[in-house]
Short mmCIF file of C-alpha atoms in Angstrom, two decimals:
data_model
loop_
_atom_site.label_atom_id
_atom_site.label_comp_id
_atom_site.label_asym_id
_atom_site.label_seq_id
_atom_site.Cartn_x
_atom_site.Cartn_y
_atom_site.Cartn_z
CA UNK A 1 34.95 16.26 158.39
CA UNK A 2 38.43 17.60 157.71
CA UNK A 3 38.80 21.40 157.58
CA UNK A 4 40.77 22.23 154.51
CA UNK A 5 42.34 25.68 154.23
CA UNK A 6 43.64 27.26 151.14
CA UNK A 7 47.22 28.47 151.60
CA UNK A 8 45.92 32.04 151.58
CA UNK A 9 43.34 31.25 154.27
CA UNK A 10 45.95 29.62 156.42
CA UNK A 11 48.43 32.44 156.17
CA UNK A 12 45.72 35.00 156.84
CA UNK A 13 44.71 33.08 159.92
CA UNK A 14 48.23 32.84 161.13
CA UNK A 15 48.68 36.57 160.44
CA UNK A 16 45.64 37.40 162.50
CA UNK A 17 46.71 35.14 165.37
CA UNK A 18 50.34 36.30 165.51
CA UNK A 19 49.65 40.02 165.03
CA UNK A 20 47.06 39.92 167.77
CA UNK A 21 49.16 38.00 170.21
CA UNK A 22 52.42 39.88 169.61
CA UNK A 23 51.16 43.44 169.27
CA UNK A 24 53.99 44.94 171.30
CA UNK A 25 57.13 43.19 172.41
CA UNK A 26 60.83 43.63 173.07
CA UNK A 27 63.34 41.29 171.57
CA UNK A 28 67.12 41.37 172.20
CA UNK A 29 69.65 40.01 169.75
CA UNK A 30 72.46 40.75 167.35
CA UNK A 31 72.03 42.54 164.04
CA UNK A 32 73.20 40.66 161.02
CA UNK A 33 72.68 40.65 157.18
CA UNK A 34 71.84 44.36 157.43
CA UNK A 35 70.55 45.69 154.04
CA UNK A 36 69.19 49.00 152.97
CA UNK A 37 67.55 48.89 149.56
CA UNK A 38 66.74 52.10 147.68
CA UNK A 39 63.41 52.29 149.49
CA UNK A 40 65.38 53.44 152.53
CA UNK A 41 63.92 50.78 154.83
CA UNK A 42 66.35 48.68 156.81
CA UNK A 43 66.14 44.92 156.62
CA UNK A 44 68.20 42.69 158.91
CA UNK A 45 68.19 39.45 160.79
CA UNK A 46 68.03 39.59 164.56
CA UNK A 47 69.73 36.52 165.93
CA UNK A 48 71.20 34.85 169.04
CA UNK A 49 73.35 31.79 169.22
CA UNK A 50 70.64 29.40 168.28
CA UNK A 51 67.93 31.17 166.42
CA UNK A 52 67.05 34.07 164.16
CA UNK A 53 64.14 36.18 162.96
CA UNK A 54 63.72 38.62 160.07
CA UNK A 55 63.29 42.23 161.03
CA UNK A 56 62.53 45.49 159.26
CA UNK A 57 62.66 49.15 160.15
CA UNK A 58 60.61 51.32 157.90
CA UNK A 59 62.29 54.59 156.87
CA UNK A 60 59.62 56.87 158.24
CA UNK A 61 59.54 55.31 161.62
CA UNK A 62 55.92 55.49 162.64
CA UNK A 63 55.19 57.18 165.91
CA UNK A 64 55.66 54.37 168.34
CA UNK A 65 52.10 54.21 169.63
CA UNK A 66 52.95 51.20 171.73
CA UNK A 67 56.04 52.93 173.12
CA UNK A 68 55.01 56.51 173.81
CA UNK A 69 57.86 56.81 176.26
CA UNK A 70 60.54 55.99 173.70
CA UNK A 71 62.55 58.59 171.81
CA UNK A 72 62.88 58.44 168.07
CA UNK A 73 65.85 56.42 167.11
CA UNK A 74 68.97 58.57 167.27
CA UNK A 75 71.70 56.32 166.02
CA UNK A 76 72.28 54.10 162.98
CA UNK A 77 72.18 50.33 163.05
CA UNK A 78 75.45 48.55 162.45
CA UNK A 79 76.21 45.04 161.53
CA UNK A 80 76.93 42.91 164.62
CA UNK A 81 75.48 45.44 167.00
CA UNK A 82 73.69 44.12 170.05
CA UNK A 83 70.32 45.79 170.28
CA UNK A 84 66.95 45.63 171.99
CA UNK A 85 64.22 46.01 169.48
CA UNK A 86 60.72 47.18 170.32
CA UNK A 87 57.95 46.35 167.85
CA UNK A 88 55.41 43.83 166.70
CA UNK A 89 55.20 40.68 164.70
CA UNK A 90 53.77 40.73 161.23
CA UNK A 91 53.15 37.98 158.67
CA UNK A 92 53.91 38.65 155.05
CA UNK A 93 51.35 36.23 153.71
CA UNK A 94 52.34 36.26 150.05
CA UNK A 95 55.43 34.31 151.22
CA UNK A 96 54.20 32.77 154.47
CA UNK A 97 56.95 34.45 156.36
CA UNK A 98 56.74 36.38 159.59
CA UNK A 99 58.99 39.14 160.67
CA UNK A 100 59.53 41.69 163.28
CA UNK A 101 58.37 45.22 162.48
CA UNK A 102 60.79 47.25 164.63
CA UNK A 103 59.71 50.62 165.92
CA UNK A 104 62.25 51.30 168.58
CA UNK A 105 65.87 50.24 168.81
CA UNK A 106 68.14 50.76 171.68
CA UNK A 107 71.75 49.65 171.72
CA UNK A 108 72.68 47.26 174.47
CA UNK A 109 75.68 48.27 176.49
CA UNK A 110 76.40 51.97 175.75
CA UNK A 111 73.65 54.32 176.44
CA UNK A 112 71.58 55.14 173.36
CA UNK A 113 72.41 58.81 173.55
CA UNK A 114 76.10 58.30 173.85
CA UNK A 115 76.06 55.86 170.93
CA UNK A 116 74.04 58.27 168.88
CA UNK A 117 76.41 61.04 169.67
CA UNK A 118 79.45 59.05 168.65
CA UNK A 119 77.88 57.82 165.48
CA UNK A 120 76.71 61.30 164.44
CA UNK A 121 80.12 62.71 165.29
CA UNK A 122 81.89 60.11 163.23
CA UNK A 123 79.56 60.50 160.31
CA UNK A 124 79.69 64.36 160.19
CA UNK A 125 83.40 64.22 160.60
CA UNK A 126 83.69 61.86 157.62
CA UNK A 127 81.48 64.27 155.69
CA UNK A 128 83.94 67.05 156.45
CA UNK A 129 81.59 69.25 158.53
CA UNK A 130 84.29 69.71 161.15
CA UNK A 131 87.02 70.41 158.63
CA UNK A 132 89.02 73.50 159.61
CA UNK A 133 88.89 74.75 156.04
CA UNK A 134 85.20 75.44 156.46
CA UNK A 135 85.75 77.51 159.66
CA UNK A 136 84.88 81.16 159.09
CA UNK A 137 86.98 83.80 160.77
CA UNK A 138 85.39 85.54 163.75
CA UNK A 139 85.27 89.29 163.04
CA UNK A 140 87.59 91.29 165.22
CA UNK A 141 85.07 93.92 166.22
CA UNK A 142 81.52 92.92 165.43
CA UNK A 143 78.98 95.73 165.40
CA UNK A 144 76.03 93.50 166.02
CA UNK A 145 76.15 90.20 167.82
CA UNK A 146 73.36 87.66 167.62
CA UNK A 147 72.86 85.50 170.66
CA UNK A 148 70.78 82.34 170.40
CA UNK A 149 69.95 81.15 173.87
CA UNK A 150 67.23 81.11 176.53
CA UNK A 151 66.10 84.66 177.22
CA UNK A 152 66.06 83.86 180.90
CA UNK A 153 68.69 82.64 183.19
CA UNK A 154 72.35 83.20 183.95
CA UNK A 155 73.74 82.61 180.47
CA UNK A 156 72.19 85.66 178.76
CA UNK A 157 72.91 87.82 181.78
CA UNK A 158 76.56 86.85 181.79
CA UNK A 159 76.93 87.50 178.08
CA UNK A 160 75.26 90.94 178.34
CA UNK A 161 77.30 91.86 181.34
CA UNK A 162 80.65 90.96 179.82
CA UNK A 163 79.94 92.54 176.42
CA UNK A 164 78.79 95.72 178.12
CA UNK A 165 81.87 95.91 180.23
CA UNK A 166 84.28 95.27 177.37
CA UNK A 167 82.61 97.18 174.67
CA UNK A 168 79.69 99.37 175.73
CA UNK A 169 78.59 100.31 172.25
CA UNK A 170 78.01 96.96 170.52
CA UNK A 171 74.50 95.90 169.65
CA UNK A 172 73.19 92.60 170.85
CA UNK A 173 70.25 90.82 169.25
CA UNK A 174 68.85 87.93 171.26
CA UNK A 175 67.00 85.16 169.54
CA UNK A 176 65.14 83.39 172.36
CA UNK A 177 64.95 79.64 172.09
CA UNK A 178 64.32 76.70 174.31
CA UNK A 179 67.57 74.96 174.88
CA UNK A 180 66.20 71.67 176.19
CA UNK A 181 63.53 69.23 175.09
CA UNK A 182 62.30 68.03 171.68
CA UNK A 183 61.30 71.57 170.66
CA UNK A 184 64.78 72.87 171.10
CA UNK A 185 66.41 71.70 167.89
CA UNK A 186 63.79 73.16 165.47
CA UNK A 187 63.76 76.43 167.46
CA UNK A 188 67.56 76.68 167.30
CA UNK A 189 67.51 75.93 163.55
CA UNK A 190 64.90 78.57 162.94
CA UNK A 191 66.78 81.12 165.12
CA UNK A 192 69.91 80.66 162.98
CA UNK A 193 67.86 81.19 159.84
CA UNK A 194 66.15 84.24 161.48
CA UNK A 195 69.61 85.77 162.22
CA UNK A 196 70.37 85.63 158.55
CA UNK A 197 66.95 87.12 157.72
CA UNK A 198 67.32 90.03 160.05
CA UNK A 199 70.66 90.90 158.50
CA UNK A 200 73.61 92.95 159.80
CA UNK A 201 74.64 90.26 162.23
CA UNK A 202 78.38 89.91 162.29
CA UNK A 203 78.67 86.83 164.53
CA UNK A 204 76.29 84.47 166.28
CA UNK A 205 76.84 83.08 169.81
CA UNK A 206 74.94 79.83 170.41
CA UNK A 207 74.92 79.39 174.16
CA UNK A 208 73.55 77.16 176.90
CA UNK A 209 74.55 76.49 180.45
CA UNK A 210 75.92 73.17 181.61
CA UNK A 211 73.96 69.98 181.95
CA UNK A 212 73.92 66.31 181.43
CA UNK A 213 74.21 64.61 178.09
CA UNK A 214 70.43 64.43 178.00
CA UNK A 215 70.16 68.15 178.74
CA UNK A 216 72.61 69.02 175.94
CA UNK A 217 70.81 66.75 173.44
CA UNK A 218 69.54 69.62 171.30
CA UNK A 219 73.13 70.59 170.61
CA UNK A 220 73.91 67.06 169.45
CA UNK A 221 71.07 67.22 166.96
CA UNK A 222 72.03 66.55 163.37
CA UNK A 223 69.69 69.22 162.00
CA UNK A 224 71.23 71.82 164.31
CA UNK A 225 74.73 70.74 163.31
CA UNK A 226 73.90 71.08 159.59
CA UNK A 227 72.32 74.45 160.12
CA UNK A 228 75.41 75.71 161.92
CA UNK A 229 77.51 74.37 159.01
CA UNK A 230 75.29 76.13 156.55
CA UNK A 231 75.33 79.44 158.36
CA UNK A 232 77.00 82.25 156.41
CA UNK A 233 77.47 84.14 159.72
CA UNK A 234 80.27 82.83 161.83
CA UNK A 235 78.96 80.82 164.74
CA UNK A 236 80.60 80.58 168.20
CA UNK A 237 79.35 77.72 170.31
CA UNK A 238 79.36 78.17 174.06
CA UNK A 239 77.60 75.16 175.50
CA UNK A 240 77.83 73.75 178.93
CA UNK A 241 81.04 73.67 180.96
CA UNK A 242 84.49 73.52 179.70
CA UNK A 243 84.50 69.68 179.78
CA UNK A 244 81.26 69.32 177.78
CA UNK A 245 81.68 68.79 174.08
CA UNK A 246 78.69 68.78 171.79
CA UNK A 247 78.31 68.16 168.01
CA UNK A 248 77.54 71.88 167.79
CA UNK A 249 80.95 72.61 169.28
CA UNK A 250 82.72 70.55 166.61
CA UNK A 251 80.86 72.13 163.70
CA UNK A 252 80.93 75.70 165.01
CA UNK A 253 83.48 78.12 163.63
CA UNK A 254 84.86 78.64 167.11
CA UNK A 255 84.18 76.82 170.40
CA UNK A 256 84.16 78.86 173.57
CA UNK A 257 84.53 76.86 176.77
CA UNK A 258 81.71 78.77 178.46
CA UNK A 259 79.14 81.44 177.45
CA UNK A 260 81.20 84.09 179.31
CA UNK A 261 84.32 83.12 177.42
CA UNK A 262 82.28 83.47 174.18
CA UNK A 263 81.44 86.98 175.05
CA UNK A 264 85.14 87.72 175.79
CA UNK A 265 86.29 86.05 172.55
CA UNK A 266 83.91 88.12 170.48
CA UNK A 267 84.44 91.43 172.22
CA UNK A 268 87.85 93.06 172.44
CA UNK A 269 88.31 95.56 175.21
CA UNK A 270 87.40 98.97 173.88
CA UNK A 271 90.08 100.80 175.84
CA UNK A 272 92.76 98.66 174.29
CA UNK A 273 91.49 99.29 170.74
CA UNK A 274 91.29 103.06 171.36
CA UNK A 275 94.90 102.95 172.62
CA UNK A 276 96.19 101.02 169.66
CA UNK A 277 94.28 103.30 167.30
CA UNK A 278 95.96 106.27 168.98
CA UNK A 279 99.35 104.61 168.56
CA UNK A 280 98.63 104.03 164.87
CA UNK A 281 97.58 107.63 164.42
CA UNK A 282 100.77 108.98 166.00
CA UNK A 283 102.93 106.55 164.00
CA UNK A 284 101.22 107.76 160.86
CA UNK A 285 101.87 111.37 161.68
CA UNK A 286 105.51 110.64 162.63
CA UNK A 287 105.96 108.90 159.34
CA UNK A 288 104.63 111.82 157.43
CA UNK A 289 106.90 114.22 159.35
CA UNK A 290 109.91 112.04 158.72
CA UNK A 291 108.96 111.72 155.08
CA UNK A 292 108.80 115.53 154.89
CA UNK A 293 112.28 115.82 156.42
CA UNK A 294 113.62 113.16 154.20
CA UNK A 295 112.30 114.75 151.06
CA UNK A 296 113.54 118.19 152.27
CA UNK A 297 116.99 116.66 152.79
CA UNK A 298 116.97 115.06 149.44
CA UNK A 299 115.98 118.33 147.68
CA UNK A 300 118.84 120.10 149.48
CA UNK A 301 121.35 117.44 148.56
CA UNK A 302 120.16 117.32 144.94
CA UNK A 303 120.33 121.09 144.70
CA UNK A 304 123.91 120.86 145.81
CA UNK A 305 124.65 118.31 143.15
CA UNK A 306 123.08 120.38 140.32
CA UNK A 307 126.00 121.67 138.18
CA UNK A 308 126.63 124.70 135.96
CA UNK A 309 126.28 123.47 132.44
CA UNK A 310 129.30 125.61 131.37
CA UNK A 311 131.43 123.31 133.46
CA UNK A 312 130.34 120.41 131.35
CA UNK A 313 131.36 122.38 128.19
CA UNK A 314 134.78 122.98 129.68
CA UNK A 315 135.12 119.38 130.41
CA UNK A 316 134.20 118.57 126.87
CA UNK A 317 136.73 121.00 125.52
CA UNK A 318 139.45 119.37 127.57
CA UNK A 319 138.33 116.09 126.39
CA UNK A 320 138.40 117.19 122.74
CA UNK A 321 141.98 118.53 123.19
CA UNK A 322 143.12 115.41 124.81
CA UNK A 323 141.68 113.33 121.95
CA UNK A 324 143.27 115.56 119.32
CA UNK A 325 146.65 115.27 120.97
CA UNK A 326 146.39 111.62 121.11
CA UNK A 327 145.39 111.57 117.47
CA UNK A 328 148.48 113.55 116.48
CA UNK A 329 150.70 111.37 118.57
CA UNK A 330 149.41 108.35 116.94
CA UNK A 331 149.98 109.88 113.49
CA UNK A 332 153.64 110.57 114.44
CA UNK A 333 153.90 107.09 115.67
CA UNK A 334 152.70 105.77 112.34
CA UNK A 335 155.26 107.90 110.56
CA UNK A 336 158.08 106.73 112.74
CA UNK A 337 157.05 103.20 112.05
CA UNK A 338 156.98 103.73 108.29
CA UNK A 339 160.19 105.61 107.77
CA UNK A 340 162.66 102.71 108.01
CA UNK A 341 160.39 100.79 105.69
CA UNK A 342 160.71 103.57 103.14
CA UNK A 343 164.48 103.67 103.55
CA UNK A 344 164.74 100.02 102.99
CA UNK A 345 162.68 100.29 99.80
CA UNK A 346 164.91 103.09 98.59
CA UNK A 347 168.02 100.94 99.10
CA UNK A 348 166.40 98.07 97.30
CA UNK A 349 165.29 100.31 94.50
CA UNK A 350 168.79 101.73 94.26
CA UNK A 351 170.21 98.30 93.97
CA UNK A 352 167.78 97.41 91.30
CA UNK A 353 168.72 100.47 89.02
CA UNK A 354 169.57 99.63 85.27
CA UNK A 355 172.52 102.19 84.93
CA UNK A 356 175.26 99.59 84.96
CA UNK A 357 173.41 97.54 82.33
CA UNK A 358 173.14 100.67 80.24
CA UNK A 359 176.91 101.28 80.61
CA UNK A 360 177.63 97.72 79.66
CA UNK A 361 175.51 98.06 76.59
CA UNK A 362 177.20 101.40 75.67
CA UNK A 363 180.65 99.81 75.89
CA UNK A 364 179.44 96.93 73.70
CA UNK A 365 177.91 99.37 71.29
CA UNK A 366 181.17 101.38 71.11
CA UNK A 367 183.19 98.37 70.39
CA UNK A 368 180.74 97.29 67.71
CA UNK A 369 180.95 100.77 66.15
CA UNK A 370 184.76 100.54 66.01
CA UNK A 371 184.55 97.15 64.36
CA UNK A 372 182.08 98.40 61.84
CA UNK A 373 184.32 101.42 61.01
CA UNK A 374 187.40 99.22 60.68
CA UNK A 375 185.52 96.78 58.47
CA UNK A 376 184.18 99.65 56.41
CA UNK A 377 187.71 101.03 55.79
CA UNK A 378 188.94 97.62 54.84
CA UNK A 379 186.06 97.28 52.30
CA UNK A 380 186.57 100.84 51.04
CA UNK A 381 190.32 100.36 50.54
CA UNK A 382 189.72 97.12 48.74
CA UNK A 383 187.11 98.71 46.52
CA UNK A 384 189.42 101.66 45.75
CA UNK A 385 192.20 99.33 44.69
CA UNK A 386 189.77 97.56 42.39
CA UNK A 387 188.46 100.85 41.10
CA UNK A 388 191.92 102.11 40.39
CA UNK A 389 192.75 98.98 38.46
CA UNK A 390 189.53 99.24 36.56
CA UNK A 391 190.11 102.97 35.80
CA UNK A 392 193.44 102.24 34.19
CA UNK A 393 191.68 99.64 32.04
CA UNK A 394 188.94 101.92 31.35
CA UNK A 395 191.18 104.73 30.45
CA UNK A 396 192.43 102.80 27.55
CA UNK A 397 188.90 102.39 26.39
CA UNK A 398 187.76 105.95 27.02
CA UNK A 399 186.36 108.15 24.16
CA UNK A 400 188.83 110.73 25.37
CA UNK A 401 191.64 108.68 24.18
CA UNK A 402 189.73 108.40 20.87
CA UNK A 403 189.44 112.18 20.77
CA UNK A 404 193.06 112.45 21.45
CA UNK A 405 193.47 110.48 18.36
CA UNK A 406 191.52 113.31 16.42
CA UNK A 407 187.94 112.39 16.62
CA UNK A 408 185.24 114.74 17.82
CA UNK A 409 181.86 114.21 19.42
CA UNK A 410 179.08 116.31 17.99
CA UNK A 411 176.08 117.25 20.00
CA UNK A 412 173.00 119.12 19.01
CA UNK A 413 172.47 122.52 20.43
CA UNK A 414 170.90 123.17 22.75
CA UNK A 415 169.61 119.63 23.30
CA UNK A 416 173.05 118.13 23.59
CA UNK A 417 172.08 114.89 21.82
CA UNK A 418 175.02 113.07 20.33
CA UNK A 419 174.70 113.20 16.59
CA UNK A 420 175.25 109.75 15.08
CA UNK A 421 173.29 110.39 11.95
CA UNK A 422 173.27 113.10 9.40
CA UNK A 423 169.56 113.33 9.51
CA UNK A 424 169.78 114.38 13.12
CA UNK A 425 170.94 117.87 11.99
CA UNK A 426 169.55 120.37 9.72
CA UNK A 427 171.15 123.26 7.78
CA UNK A 428 171.88 126.22 9.98
CA UNK A 429 171.46 124.32 13.26
CA UNK A 430 174.19 124.78 15.69
CA UNK A 431 176.13 121.95 17.13
CA UNK A 432 178.71 121.54 19.83
CA UNK A 433 181.85 119.73 18.82
CA UNK A 434 183.90 118.19 21.56
CA UNK A 435 187.52 117.56 20.92
CA UNK A 436 190.36 116.25 22.97
CA UNK A 437 191.40 119.55 24.49
CA UNK A 438 188.04 121.41 24.50
CA UNK A 439 185.08 122.13 22.39
CA UNK A 440 183.70 124.61 19.87
CA UNK A 441 180.31 125.53 18.33
CA UNK A 442 179.82 125.05 14.64
CA UNK A 443 177.14 125.80 12.07
CA UNK A 444 175.79 123.17 9.71
CA UNK A 445 176.05 124.44 6.25
CA UNK A 446 175.17 121.38 4.32
CA UNK A 447 173.72 117.93 4.98
CA UNK A 448 174.59 115.04 2.92
CA UNK A 449 172.80 111.82 3.29
CA UNK A 450 174.56 108.69 2.32
CA UNK B 1 83.01 104.01 153.38
CA UNK B 2 80.12 104.19 155.77
CA UNK B 3 79.47 100.46 155.52
CA UNK B 4 83.15 99.62 155.86
CA UNK B 5 83.79 97.23 158.68
CA UNK B 6 85.75 98.51 161.57
CA UNK B 7 88.20 95.68 161.38
CA UNK B 8 88.85 96.26 157.68
CA UNK B 9 89.41 99.91 158.37
CA UNK B 10 91.77 99.16 161.24
CA UNK B 11 93.60 96.58 159.16
CA UNK B 12 94.04 99.07 156.29
CA UNK B 13 95.28 101.69 158.77
CA UNK B 14 97.87 99.24 160.12
CA UNK B 15 98.88 98.34 156.59
CA UNK B 16 99.29 101.97 155.64
CA UNK B 17 101.35 102.75 158.73
CA UNK B 18 103.63 99.75 158.06
CA UNK B 19 104.06 100.70 154.48
CA UNK B 20 104.90 104.29 155.40
CA UNK B 21 107.31 103.13 158.08
CA UNK B 22 109.09 100.89 155.58
CA UNK B 23 110.10 104.15 153.92
CA UNK B 24 110.18 103.16 150.30
CA UNK B 25 107.27 105.28 149.17
CA UNK B 26 107.34 108.28 146.90
CA UNK B 27 106.31 111.57 148.36
CA UNK B 28 103.11 111.57 146.39
CA UNK B 29 102.30 108.03 147.48
CA UNK B 30 103.00 108.81 151.07
CA UNK B 31 100.88 111.93 150.94
CA UNK B 32 98.01 109.88 149.60
CA UNK B 33 98.63 107.11 152.13
CA UNK B 34 98.75 109.65 154.93
CA UNK B 35 95.51 111.24 153.88
CA UNK B 36 93.85 107.85 153.70
CA UNK B 37 95.36 106.82 157.00
CA UNK B 38 94.08 109.85 158.79
CA UNK B 39 90.63 109.28 157.19
CA UNK B 40 90.66 105.68 158.41
CA UNK B 41 91.73 106.66 161.92
CA UNK B 42 88.89 109.12 162.05
CA UNK B 43 86.48 106.48 160.78
CA UNK B 44 87.66 104.01 163.37
CA UNK B 45 87.32 106.50 166.19
CA UNK B 46 83.83 107.32 164.98
CA UNK B 47 82.87 103.74 164.85
CA UNK B 48 84.15 103.22 168.38
CA UNK B 49 82.20 106.19 169.66
CA UNK B 50 79.02 105.33 167.74
CA UNK B 51 75.66 105.29 169.39
CA UNK B 52 74.87 103.69 172.67
CA UNK B 53 74.53 99.98 172.44
CA UNK B 54 71.13 98.46 171.94
CA UNK B 55 70.10 95.10 173.40
CA UNK B 56 67.19 93.74 171.45
CA UNK B 57 65.21 90.56 171.24
CA UNK B 58 63.90 88.86 168.12
CA UNK B 59 60.27 88.07 168.34
CA UNK B 60 57.96 86.27 165.98
CA UNK B 61 54.64 87.95 165.43
CA UNK B 62 51.92 87.60 162.92
CA UNK B 63 53.58 90.17 160.66
CA UNK B 64 56.80 88.22 160.84
CA UNK B 65 60.08 88.81 162.69
CA UNK B 66 60.06 91.83 165.02
CA UNK B 67 63.00 93.28 166.86
CA UNK B 68 62.17 94.82 170.22
CA UNK B 69 64.18 96.26 173.14
CA UNK B 70 65.16 93.59 175.59
CA UNK B 71 64.77 94.21 179.34
CA UNK B 72 67.33 92.40 181.45
CA UNK B 73 65.66 90.97 184.54
CA UNK B 74 67.84 91.83 187.44
CA UNK B 75 68.12 89.50 190.33
#
């Protein structure tokens, strides 16, 4: 009778078998095909030269019950990294595949802690947590200093001793923490938060004595580093000896080589401050005294320079005179310039006068007058000759010559009308009778009409 | 003024002294500066002389954070 499995049954059987047989194992190999989907789990293939197996690390790494001695993983997987994985086998039966559920990973070669340190340092550096721009200034004279450290041991005593010596009136607030072991990081983180809650803390010193890399692990904790970065109060790290560097040192605002050095960095010497304050005060007073003298001197000198306003009036008067004089001079100057011009014009005017023309015309006129007179006399002489000729002729025709021959001319009186007709006179009218050698009045005595 | 940090006060005092020493201040300005400078110097002295130092320890109790005097164990 053949036993026939369904695929599901087979895979479930294999799952049971494998998971029971390989409940806890260590495998060493090289990481490849590393993927981190959104779920946050890490999938990769663990391989050597000849073979490979699927592996997964779940994001919330379960407490490694099979490996109670192991620390939680402190570094990040990288492609090609040689690792030793602690975990168990598991069958994913929907696909009939088996894989390694990894609970613990340790790097081969470098120690796990050193590797973790270097990776965290590189990552935080890339994120900029060590960037100098984020470093806060350490106050020059803090009034209250917070110290996060173990309340027992040499470190706190050294710090208290040095601060007391340098500056006997500064308050110290100690936040006691464990500085070693798995409880140390959360305690340190809480202490930094508490310092903020208490208030009035000017600077925090985070201190621990020297130790191995293991001992200093709490100061290489990512959570501690981020809390230091977040702190609004400046943080001075003073961890281990001068040669020990921790992540906290890189992210702190100031690294002191030792806890004692931190106390010295934070506390100036009181005597020196008092002295410099005294110097400042005396400089201030000297300044004021000098200022007073300077002002006094200035007032005196200004007073000397103050002038009688009448002097200004005199000056103006002189100025006005001077200007007037210059005005006059300039007027003379203009005159001197214009005189020759005037002269010249006069000469030209003189030359252009019409007198000679008038004389010329007068002469012409005179000659014309003479011509006219001469002509006139000629004409008159001629006329006279003609007249005389005519008078002789006329004389022969004259009524006078008729009268001489015995005729008379009768005119009415007083009208003087020549009487040519008998009807022109009446009886008793008087008439004038002209004869050759004179005339006489006569009276009409009779009128006879013919 | 009471809350003024010592360092700020000292810094201001230094600044005032420098400005006064540079000599290009009016009389009125320098009088004001002098007055403030003297005030700051007095404040700084007072801060330096203030109360004896306290060394305390931060403890967590049921009612929250408590600050108590700290006893240094002598060896």
